[in-house]
Amino acid sequence: MDKLRLEQALAAGPAARAMTALPASALPDLARYRLAGARAGGPAILLANSLLDGMPGQRVLQPLQLGDGSLLLADLGWRAVTQPLPALQLPPQLSGQWLPWHPRWTLPDARQGGEGVVDAVDLAALRRRYPGRWHAGVFILQPPVAGLQPWPLLPPLSAQRHFAYALQWLLLGFCLLWRWRRWARSVA
């Protein structure tokens, strides 16, 4: 039910609010914002192994410096591995949704870092490289930067998968009960 509530909150977020800064002490609230005065705070991070509709690609992330000097990690969009990286020109006003950061499961030898092509973003290294006041989470641009495709705003596992898993266990329980009753009748 928690996943279902999260999916509903993502789908029905409040209308975008024109703000030049995110709330200073708040955690990501799934709300939509319009940020004016944001500029690139560092080079792009290409998050590898990001499948979209079965196609291999990369999520393009970038540290942003907001109008008040604070920093935020932004998801600019997705690109297929076969496509060249477009010029990452940020519009004067960024529209998007502020979400919690979802860490990725990676193998021990995975490339972690805060620049270039990585398998997982090393948030601690990113904060050491760009000192300042960082906002928690990630800002998903909607629409993405020109030349990139939108990344779907869904939790890693959908509520439907949880419901299907529960149904699977319920059916397995019924099968075991049926087998037990057959065994009990044959013994008696």
Short mmCIF file of C-alpha atoms in Angstrom, two decimals:
data_model
loop_
_atom_site.label_atom_id
_atom_site.label_comp_id
_atom_site.label_asym_id
_atom_site.label_seq_id
_atom_site.Cartn_x
_atom_site.Cartn_y
_atom_site.Cartn_z
CA MET A 1 0.00 0.00 0.00
CA ASP A 2 2.96 2.31 0.60
CA LYS A 3 4.08 1.85 -3.01
CA LEU A 4 0.55 2.56 -4.24
CA ARG A 5 0.42 5.80 -2.22
CA LEU A 6 3.84 6.79 -3.58
CA GLU A 7 2.72 6.14 -7.16
CA GLN A 8 -0.42 8.19 -6.60
CA ALA A 9 1.61 11.05 -5.09
CA LEU A 10 3.96 11.04 -8.08
CA ALA A 11 1.08 11.06 -10.56
CA ALA A 12 -1.00 13.70 -8.80
CA GLY A 13 1.65 16.09 -7.51
CA PRO A 14 0.50 19.65 -6.91
CA ALA A 15 0.79 22.21 -9.68
CA ALA A 16 4.22 23.70 -10.24
CA ARG A 17 5.10 26.58 -7.95
CA ALA A 18 7.30 29.37 -9.26
CA MET A 19 10.20 29.32 -6.83
CA THR A 20 13.83 30.26 -7.23
CA ALA A 21 14.86 27.90 -4.40
CA LEU A 22 13.64 24.71 -2.80
CA PRO A 23 12.64 24.80 0.88
CA ALA A 24 15.89 25.09 2.84
CA SER A 25 15.34 22.49 5.54
CA ALA A 26 12.84 20.18 3.84
CA LEU A 27 13.27 16.74 2.37
CA PRO A 28 12.10 15.94 -1.17
CA ASP A 29 8.32 16.29 -1.15
CA LEU A 30 7.42 14.85 -4.60
CA ALA A 31 6.06 18.29 -5.50
CA ARG A 32 6.54 20.03 -8.83
CA TYR A 33 8.61 23.21 -8.90
CA ARG A 34 9.77 25.80 -11.38
CA LEU A 35 13.27 26.95 -10.55
CA ALA A 36 14.53 30.21 -12.01
CA GLY A 37 18.17 31.21 -12.01
CA ALA A 38 19.62 27.68 -11.86
CA ARG A 39 22.89 27.07 -13.66
CA ALA A 40 25.19 24.11 -14.16
CA GLY A 41 27.34 23.58 -11.09
CA GLY A 42 29.64 21.00 -12.66
CA PRO A 43 30.05 18.60 -15.57
CA ALA A 44 27.41 16.04 -16.51
CA ILE A 45 27.27 12.61 -14.91
CA LEU A 46 26.19 9.80 -17.25
CA LEU A 47 24.50 7.10 -15.18
CA ALA A 48 25.09 3.93 -17.21
CA ASN A 49 22.96 0.78 -17.31
CA SER A 50 19.70 2.71 -17.36
CA LEU A 51 17.23 0.71 -19.43
CA LEU A 52 14.21 2.46 -20.90
CA ASP A 53 11.68 0.25 -22.70
CA GLY A 54 14.37 -2.43 -22.98
CA MET A 55 16.90 -0.11 -24.66
CA PRO A 56 20.30 0.43 -23.02
CA GLY A 57 21.03 4.02 -22.24
CA GLN A 58 22.20 6.58 -19.72
CA ARG A 59 20.46 9.00 -17.43
CA VAL A 60 22.11 12.40 -17.73
CA LEU A 61 22.57 13.97 -14.30
CA GLN A 62 24.11 17.31 -13.46
CA PRO A 63 24.85 19.25 -10.30
CA LEU A 64 22.95 22.55 -10.36
CA GLN A 65 23.62 25.73 -8.47
CA LEU A 66 20.36 27.43 -7.60
CA GLY A 67 19.73 31.15 -7.31
CA ASP A 68 20.36 31.14 -3.55
CA GLY A 69 23.75 29.41 -3.98
CA SER A 70 22.56 26.00 -2.81
CA LEU A 71 23.28 22.88 -4.84
CA LEU A 72 21.02 20.15 -6.19
CA LEU A 73 21.48 17.06 -8.36
CA ALA A 74 19.24 17.25 -11.43
CA ASP A 75 18.17 14.49 -13.81
CA LEU A 76 18.18 16.17 -17.23
CA GLY A 77 16.74 13.17 -19.09
CA TRP A 78 17.69 9.88 -20.74
CA ARG A 79 19.59 9.08 -23.90
CA ALA A 80 20.17 5.84 -25.79
CA VAL A 81 23.77 4.66 -25.79
CA THR A 82 23.79 4.85 -29.60
CA GLN A 83 22.86 8.55 -29.64
CA PRO A 84 25.42 11.32 -29.21
CA LEU A 85 25.17 13.44 -26.09
CA PRO A 86 23.34 16.65 -27.06
CA ALA A 87 24.47 20.10 -25.97
CA LEU A 88 23.13 20.43 -22.45
CA GLN A 89 21.65 23.92 -22.61
CA LEU A 90 19.57 24.62 -19.52
CA PRO A 91 16.50 26.78 -20.09
CA PRO A 92 16.17 29.96 -17.98
CA GLN A 93 13.43 28.31 -15.93
CA LEU A 94 13.53 24.62 -15.01
CA SER A 95 10.29 22.72 -14.42
CA GLY A 96 10.36 19.40 -12.67
CA GLN A 97 9.61 17.23 -9.69
CA TRP A 98 11.70 16.94 -6.52
CA LEU A 99 12.12 13.27 -5.56
CA PRO A 100 14.15 11.25 -3.06
CA TRP A 101 17.34 9.75 -4.46
CA HIS A 102 17.13 6.00 -5.10
CA PRO A 103 20.51 4.32 -4.65
CA ARG A 104 21.33 1.64 -7.22
CA TRP A 105 22.42 -1.91 -6.59
CA THR A 106 25.88 -2.30 -8.06
CA LEU A 107 28.64 -4.89 -8.03
CA PRO A 108 31.80 -4.29 -5.97
CA ASP A 109 33.87 -3.26 -9.03
CA ALA A 110 31.25 -0.80 -10.32
CA ARG A 111 32.38 2.66 -11.39
CA GLN A 112 31.27 5.14 -8.74
CA GLY A 113 31.88 8.82 -9.09
CA GLY A 114 30.60 12.31 -9.62
CA GLU A 115 31.69 12.97 -13.20
CA GLY A 116 31.67 11.19 -16.56
CA VAL A 117 30.22 7.70 -17.11
CA VAL A 118 29.45 5.94 -13.81
CA ASP A 119 27.46 2.92 -12.66
CA ALA A 120 26.44 4.65 -9.42
CA VAL A 121 26.67 8.25 -8.25
CA ASP A 122 28.97 8.72 -5.28
CA LEU A 123 27.01 11.42 -3.48
CA ALA A 124 29.68 11.87 -0.78
CA ALA A 125 32.40 12.46 -3.39
CA LEU A 126 30.09 14.82 -5.26
CA ARG A 127 29.56 16.88 -2.10
CA ARG A 128 33.30 16.97 -1.37
CA ARG A 129 34.01 18.10 -4.93
CA TYR A 130 31.35 20.84 -4.81
CA PRO A 131 31.17 22.07 -1.22
CA GLY A 132 28.13 24.00 -0.13
CA ARG A 133 24.58 23.46 1.05
CA TRP A 134 23.13 20.51 -0.87
CA HIS A 135 19.45 19.71 -1.14
CA ALA A 136 18.59 16.06 -0.58
CA GLY A 137 17.16 14.05 -3.46
CA VAL A 138 17.12 14.66 -7.18
CA PHE A 139 15.23 17.16 -9.34
CA ILE A 140 13.74 15.40 -12.40
CA LEU A 141 13.30 17.89 -15.25
CA GLN A 142 9.89 17.82 -16.94
CA PRO A 143 10.23 18.22 -19.87
CA PRO A 144 13.83 17.03 -20.21
CA VAL A 145 16.59 19.06 -21.82
CA ALA A 146 16.33 19.24 -25.63
CA GLY A 147 17.67 16.08 -27.27
CA LEU A 148 16.96 13.84 -24.26
CA GLN A 149 13.95 11.67 -23.50
CA PRO A 150 11.92 11.82 -20.28
CA TRP A 151 12.73 9.36 -17.51
CA PRO A 152 9.55 7.81 -16.03
CA LEU A 153 8.67 8.97 -12.54
CA LEU A 154 7.95 5.60 -10.97
CA PRO A 155 9.24 3.85 -7.86
CA PRO A 156 11.78 1.07 -8.57
CA LEU A 157 9.12 -1.61 -7.95
CA SER A 158 5.51 -0.83 -8.77
CA ALA A 159 2.56 -1.55 -6.50
CA GLN A 160 1.21 -3.96 -9.12
CA ARG A 161 4.31 -6.13 -8.72
CA HIS A 162 3.76 -6.21 -4.96
CA PHE A 163 0.09 -7.17 -5.42
CA ALA A 164 1.07 -9.87 -7.94
CA TYR A 165 3.62 -11.23 -5.49
CA ALA A 166 1.01 -11.36 -2.72
CA LEU A 167 -1.44 -13.13 -5.04
CA GLN A 168 1.25 -15.64 -5.97
CA TRP A 169 1.82 -16.52 -2.30
CA LEU A 170 -1.93 -16.74 -1.68
CA LEU A 171 -2.33 -19.21 -4.56
CA LEU A 172 0.68 -21.18 -3.34
CA GLY A 173 -0.96 -21.38 0.10
CA PHE A 174 -4.20 -22.68 -1.43
CA CYS A 175 -2.28 -25.31 -3.40
CA LEU A 176 -0.46 -26.46 -0.26
CA LEU A 177 -3.74 -26.61 1.68
CA TRP A 178 -5.35 -28.65 -1.11
CA ARG A 179 -2.37 -31.07 -1.19
CA TRP A 180 -2.44 -31.38 2.61
CA ARG A 181 -6.16 -32.20 2.57
CA ARG A 182 -5.59 -34.86 -0.11
CA TRP A 183 -2.75 -36.34 1.94
CA ALA A 184 -4.86 -36.25 5.14
CA ARG A 185 -7.70 -38.12 3.38
CA SER A 186 -5.36 -40.78 2.01
CA VAL A 187 -3.83 -41.42 5.45
CA ALA A 188 -7.23 -41.66 7.20
#
